[in-house]
N, CA and C atoms as an extended XYZ file, in Angstrom:
231
Properties=species:S:1:pos:R:3:atomname:S:1:resname:S:1:resid:I:1 pbc="F F F"
N         7.822        2.844      -28.339 N   MET     1
C         8.203        4.057      -27.661 CA  MET     1
C         9.312        3.859      -26.649 C   MET     1
N         9.573        2.714      -26.147 N   GLY     2
C        10.735        2.449      -25.330 CA  GLY     2
C        10.930        3.330      -24.108 C   GLY     2
N         9.898        3.579      -23.350 N   LYS     3
C        10.036        4.389      -22.138 CA  LYS     3
C        10.642        3.546      -21.027 C   LYS     3
N        11.237        4.221      -20.062 N   LYS     4
C        11.885        3.528      -18.958 CA  LYS     4
C        10.849        3.063      -17.941 C   LYS     4
N        10.943        1.829      -17.558 N   SER     5
C        10.119        1.289      -16.489 CA  SER     5
C        10.984        0.291      -15.741 C   SER     5
N        11.121        0.496      -14.460 N   ASN     6
C        11.965       -0.353      -13.644 CA  ASN     6
C        11.258       -0.524      -12.316 C   ASN     6
N        10.868       -1.764      -12.001 N   LYS     7
C        10.090       -1.990      -10.784 CA  LYS     7
C        10.790       -1.490       -9.530 C   LYS     7
N        12.114       -1.475       -9.530 N   GLU     8
C        12.822       -0.995       -8.353 CA  GLU     8
C        12.764        0.516       -8.247 C   GLU     8
N        12.667        1.185       -9.355 N   ARG     9
C        12.693        2.649       -9.351 CA  ARG     9
C        11.311        3.227       -9.598 C   ARG     9
N        10.656        2.789      -10.638 N   GLY    10
C         9.349        3.324      -10.949 CA  GLY    10
C         9.136        3.515      -12.429 C   GLY    10
N         8.269        4.448      -12.751 N   LEU    11
C         7.882        4.712      -14.129 CA  LEU    11
C         8.326        6.106      -14.523 C   LEU    11
N         9.131        6.198      -15.562 N   ASP    12
C         9.623        7.474      -16.071 CA  ASP    12
C         8.681        7.937      -17.176 C   ASP    12
N         8.004        9.056      -16.954 N   LEU    13
C         7.007        9.558      -17.892 CA  LEU    13
C         7.556       10.566      -18.891 C   LEU    13
N         8.857       10.814      -18.863 N   HIS    14
C         9.459       11.724      -19.845 CA  HIS    14
C         9.180       11.203      -21.251 C   HIS    14
N         8.731       12.078      -22.115 N   GLY    15
C         8.493       11.705      -23.500 CA  GLY    15
C         7.060       11.317      -23.813 C   GLY    15
N         6.255       11.058      -22.795 N   TYR    16
C         4.847       10.755      -23.032 CA  TYR    16
C         4.052       12.040      -23.222 C   TYR    16
N         3.038       11.977      -24.054 N   LYS    17
C         2.114       13.093      -24.212 CA  LYS    17
C         1.140       13.085      -23.043 C   LYS    17
N         0.700       14.268      -22.640 N   HIS    18
C        -0.245       14.356      -21.525 CA  HIS    18
C        -1.489       13.505      -21.776 C   HIS    18
N        -1.925       13.425      -23.021 N   SER    19
C        -3.120       12.643      -23.347 CA  SER    19
C        -2.928       11.147      -23.129 C   SER    19
N        -1.701       10.670      -23.066 N   GLU    20
C        -1.402        9.249      -22.860 CA  GLU    20
C        -1.223        8.877      -21.398 C   GLU    20
N        -0.928        9.854      -20.574 N   VAL    21
C        -0.418        9.583      -19.233 CA  VAL    21
C        -1.427        8.920      -18.302 C   VAL    21
N        -2.671        9.345      -18.320 N   GLU    22
C        -3.643        8.798      -17.371 CA  GLU    22
C        -3.746        7.277      -17.480 C   GLU    22
N        -3.893        6.760      -18.667 N   LEU    23
C        -4.015        5.313      -18.860 CA  LEU    23
C        -2.714        4.587      -18.520 C   LEU    23
N        -1.586        5.152      -18.904 N   ILE    24
C        -0.288        4.531      -18.626 CA  ILE    24
C        -0.035        4.449      -17.125 C   ILE    24
N        -0.306        5.545      -16.418 N   VAL    25
C        -0.096        5.571      -14.965 CA  VAL    25
C        -1.068        4.621      -14.278 C   VAL    25
N        -2.325        4.648      -14.692 N   GLU    26
C        -3.309        3.754      -14.070 CA  GLU    26
C        -2.899        2.298      -14.221 C   GLU    26
N        -2.506        1.905      -15.407 N   ASN    27
C        -2.053        0.522      -15.616 CA  ASN    27
C        -0.845        0.200      -14.750 C   ASN    27
N         0.112        1.111      -14.683 N   TYR    28
C         1.329        0.854      -13.912 CA  TYR    28
C         1.038        0.706      -12.421 C   TYR    28
N         0.264        1.650      -11.864 N   VAL    29
C         0.040        1.603      -10.419 CA  VAL    29
C        -0.821        0.420      -10.009 C   VAL    29
N        -1.705       -0.035      -10.888 N   LEU    30
C        -2.550       -1.181      -10.553 CA  LEU    30
C        -1.836       -2.513      -10.745 C   LEU    30
N        -0.759       -2.516      -11.514 N   MET    31
C        -0.050       -3.766      -11.788 CA  MET    31
C         1.252       -3.915      -11.001 C   MET    31
N         1.603       -2.901      -10.212 N   ASN    32
C         2.852       -2.948       -9.445 CA  ASN    32
C         2.569       -2.617       -7.983 C   ASN    32
N         3.307       -3.261       -7.119 N   LYS    33
C         3.133       -3.052       -5.686 CA  LYS    33
C         4.053       -1.926       -5.208 C   LYS    33
N         3.495       -0.949       -4.493 N   PRO    34
C         4.330        0.119       -3.925 CA  PRO    34
C         5.318       -0.460       -2.915 C   PRO    34
N         6.380        0.234       -2.634 N   PRO    35
C         6.692        1.608       -3.030 CA  PRO    35
C         7.337        1.671       -4.404 C   PRO    35
N         7.079        2.769       -5.106 N   PHE    36
C         7.728        3.076       -6.367 CA  PHE    36
C         7.578        4.567       -6.651 C   PHE    36
N         8.242        5.021       -7.696 N   LEU    37
C         8.200        6.431       -8.084 CA  LEU    37
C         7.507        6.597       -9.423 C   LEU    37
N         6.832        7.719       -9.573 N   LEU    38
C         6.410        8.194      -10.882 CA  LEU    38
C         7.287        9.400      -11.168 C   LEU    38
N         8.055        9.333      -12.214 N   ILE    39
C         8.983       10.409      -12.556 CA  ILE    39
C         8.297       11.291      -13.590 C   ILE    39
N         7.890       12.474      -13.142 N   THR    40
C         7.048       13.353      -13.950 CA  THR    40
C         7.816       14.470      -14.621 C   THR    40
N         8.986       14.800      -14.140 N   GLY    41
C         9.682       15.983      -14.615 CA  GLY    41
C         9.054       17.222      -13.988 C   GLY    41
N         9.266       18.359      -14.585 N   HIS    42
C         8.826       19.628      -14.006 CA  HIS    42
C         7.389       19.998      -14.346 C   HIS    42
N         6.736       19.241      -15.190 N   SER    43
C         5.405       19.584      -15.671 CA  SER    43
C         4.346       19.478      -14.576 C   SER    43
N         3.741       20.614      -14.250 N   ASN    44
C         2.644       20.599      -13.279 CA  ASN    44
C         1.440       19.850      -13.817 C   ASN    44
N         1.213       19.922      -15.121 N   ALA    45
C         0.098       19.187      -15.729 CA  ALA    45
C         0.306       17.679      -15.563 C   ALA    45
N         1.527       17.208      -15.771 N   MET    46
C         1.841       15.786      -15.631 CA  MET    46
C         1.636       15.341      -14.182 C   MET    46
N         2.093       16.160      -13.239 N   LYS    47
C         1.909       15.841      -11.820 CA  LYS    47
C         0.427       15.779      -11.475 C   LYS    47
N        -0.347       16.703      -12.000 N   SER    48
C        -1.779       16.752      -11.729 CA  SER    48
C        -2.496       15.511      -12.254 C   SER    48
N        -2.144       15.077      -13.442 N   ILE    49
C        -2.746       13.870      -14.020 CA  ILE    49
C        -2.414       12.660      -13.146 C   ILE    49
N        -1.163       12.551      -12.736 N   CYS    50
C        -0.742       11.426      -11.891 CA  CYS    50
C        -1.475       11.437      -10.550 C   CYS    50
N        -1.565       12.609       -9.932 N   LYS    51
C        -2.246       12.704       -8.634 CA  LYS    51
C        -3.716       12.339       -8.761 C   LYS    51
N        -4.351       12.700       -9.866 N   LYS    52
C        -5.753       12.335      -10.092 CA  LYS    52
C        -5.923       10.813      -10.104 C   LYS    52
N        -5.043       10.125      -10.815 N   VAL    53
C        -5.104        8.663      -10.879 CA  VAL    53
C        -4.867        8.065       -9.499 C   VAL    53
N        -3.858        8.559       -8.800 N   LEU    54
C        -3.530        8.028       -7.470 CA  LEU    54
C        -4.674        8.259       -6.489 C   LEU    54
N        -5.279        9.429       -6.528 N   ASP    55
C        -6.418        9.722       -5.650 CA  ASP    55
C        -7.608        8.827       -5.973 C   ASP    55
N        -7.860        8.610       -7.240 N   THR    56
C        -8.981        7.760       -7.662 CA  THR    56
C        -8.868        6.366       -7.080 C   THR    56
N        -7.651        5.861       -6.995 N   HIS    57
C        -7.437        4.488       -6.523 CA  HIS    57
C        -6.972        4.416       -5.068 C   HIS    57
N        -6.980        5.525       -4.362 N   GLY    58
C        -6.698        5.536       -2.935 CA  GLY    58
C        -5.250        5.301       -2.542 C   GLY    58
N        -4.305        5.639       -3.403 N   PHE    59
C        -2.898        5.480       -3.068 CA  PHE    59
C        -2.412        6.625       -2.185 C   PHE    59
N        -1.489        6.312       -1.293 N   LYS    60
C        -0.814        7.336       -0.486 CA  LYS    60
C         0.462        7.719       -1.208 C   LYS    60
N         0.740        9.016       -1.282 N   TYR    61
C         1.891        9.482       -2.044 CA  TYR    61
C         2.341       10.836       -1.542 C   TYR    61
N         3.525       11.229       -1.962 N   CYS    62
C         4.018       12.576       -1.703 CA  CYS    62
C         4.901       12.991       -2.864 C   CYS    62
N         4.980       14.294       -3.069 N   LEU    63
C         5.900       14.820       -4.072 CA  LEU    63
C         7.301       14.695       -3.507 C   LEU    63
N         8.226       14.263       -4.311 N   SER    64
C         9.600       14.113       -3.833 CA  SER    64
C        10.556       14.433       -4.970 C   SER    64
N        11.802       14.250       -4.694 N   GLY    65
C        12.840       14.527       -5.672 CA  GLY    65
C        13.979       15.253       -5.003 C   GLY    65
N        14.803       15.814       -5.823 N   THR    66
C        15.952       16.552       -5.320 CA  THR    66
C        15.850       17.997       -5.789 C   THR    66
N        16.738       18.814       -5.319 N   PHE    67
C        16.751       20.212       -5.736 CA  PHE    67
C        16.876       20.327       -7.255 C   PHE    67
N        17.710       19.507       -7.840 N   ASN    68
C        17.934       19.549       -9.288 CA  ASN    68
C        16.815       18.884      -10.081 C   ASN    68
N        16.080       17.957       -9.461 N   ASN    69
C        15.007       17.252      -10.151 CA  ASN    69
C        13.848       17.004       -9.198 C   ASN    69
N        12.999       18.010       -8.994 N   PRO    70
C        11.880       17.857       -8.067 CA  PRO    70
C        10.702       17.111       -8.666 C   PRO    70
N        10.861       16.566       -9.847 N   GLY    71
C         9.748       15.992      -10.566 CA  GLY    71
C         9.476       14.535      -10.314 C   GLY    71
N         9.229       14.161       -9.075 N   CYS    72
C         8.902       12.775       -8.745 CA  CYS    72
C         7.707       12.744       -7.805 C   CYS    72
N         6.946       11.677       -7.909 N   ILE    73
C         5.895       11.400       -6.940 CA  ILE    73
C         6.219       10.037       -6.368 C   ILE    73
N         6.352        9.964       -5.058 N   GLU    74
C         6.676        8.712       -4.380 CA  GLU    74
C         5.382        8.081       -3.880 C   GLU    74
N         5.121        6.841       -4.283 N   ILE    75
C         3.892        6.140       -3.906 CA  ILE    75
C         4.217        5.134       -2.825 C   ILE    75
N         3.411        5.188       -1.758 N   PHE    76
C         3.631        4.308       -0.603 CA  PHE    76
C         2.684        3.129       -0.599 C   PHE    76
N         1.393        3.363       -0.767 N   SER    77
C         0.391        2.278       -0.758 CA  SER    77
C        -0.905        2.751       -1.336 C   SER    77
């Protein structure tokens, strides 16, 4: 599937199915040290899945991005 993953930037979830995201995000956040980004795009469902994983594991995060691309979650710890 060749999705983008860059430890300096984060995990780009574009192209993943919602059914795949929970496991992919959980593996990524547990195997990488914050800070990093989860790039979700505009999908509220994708953001919700990511926030569920982050809350489960006690990560601190905020929604971030730019006016043109508000689809990011920034993870601090």
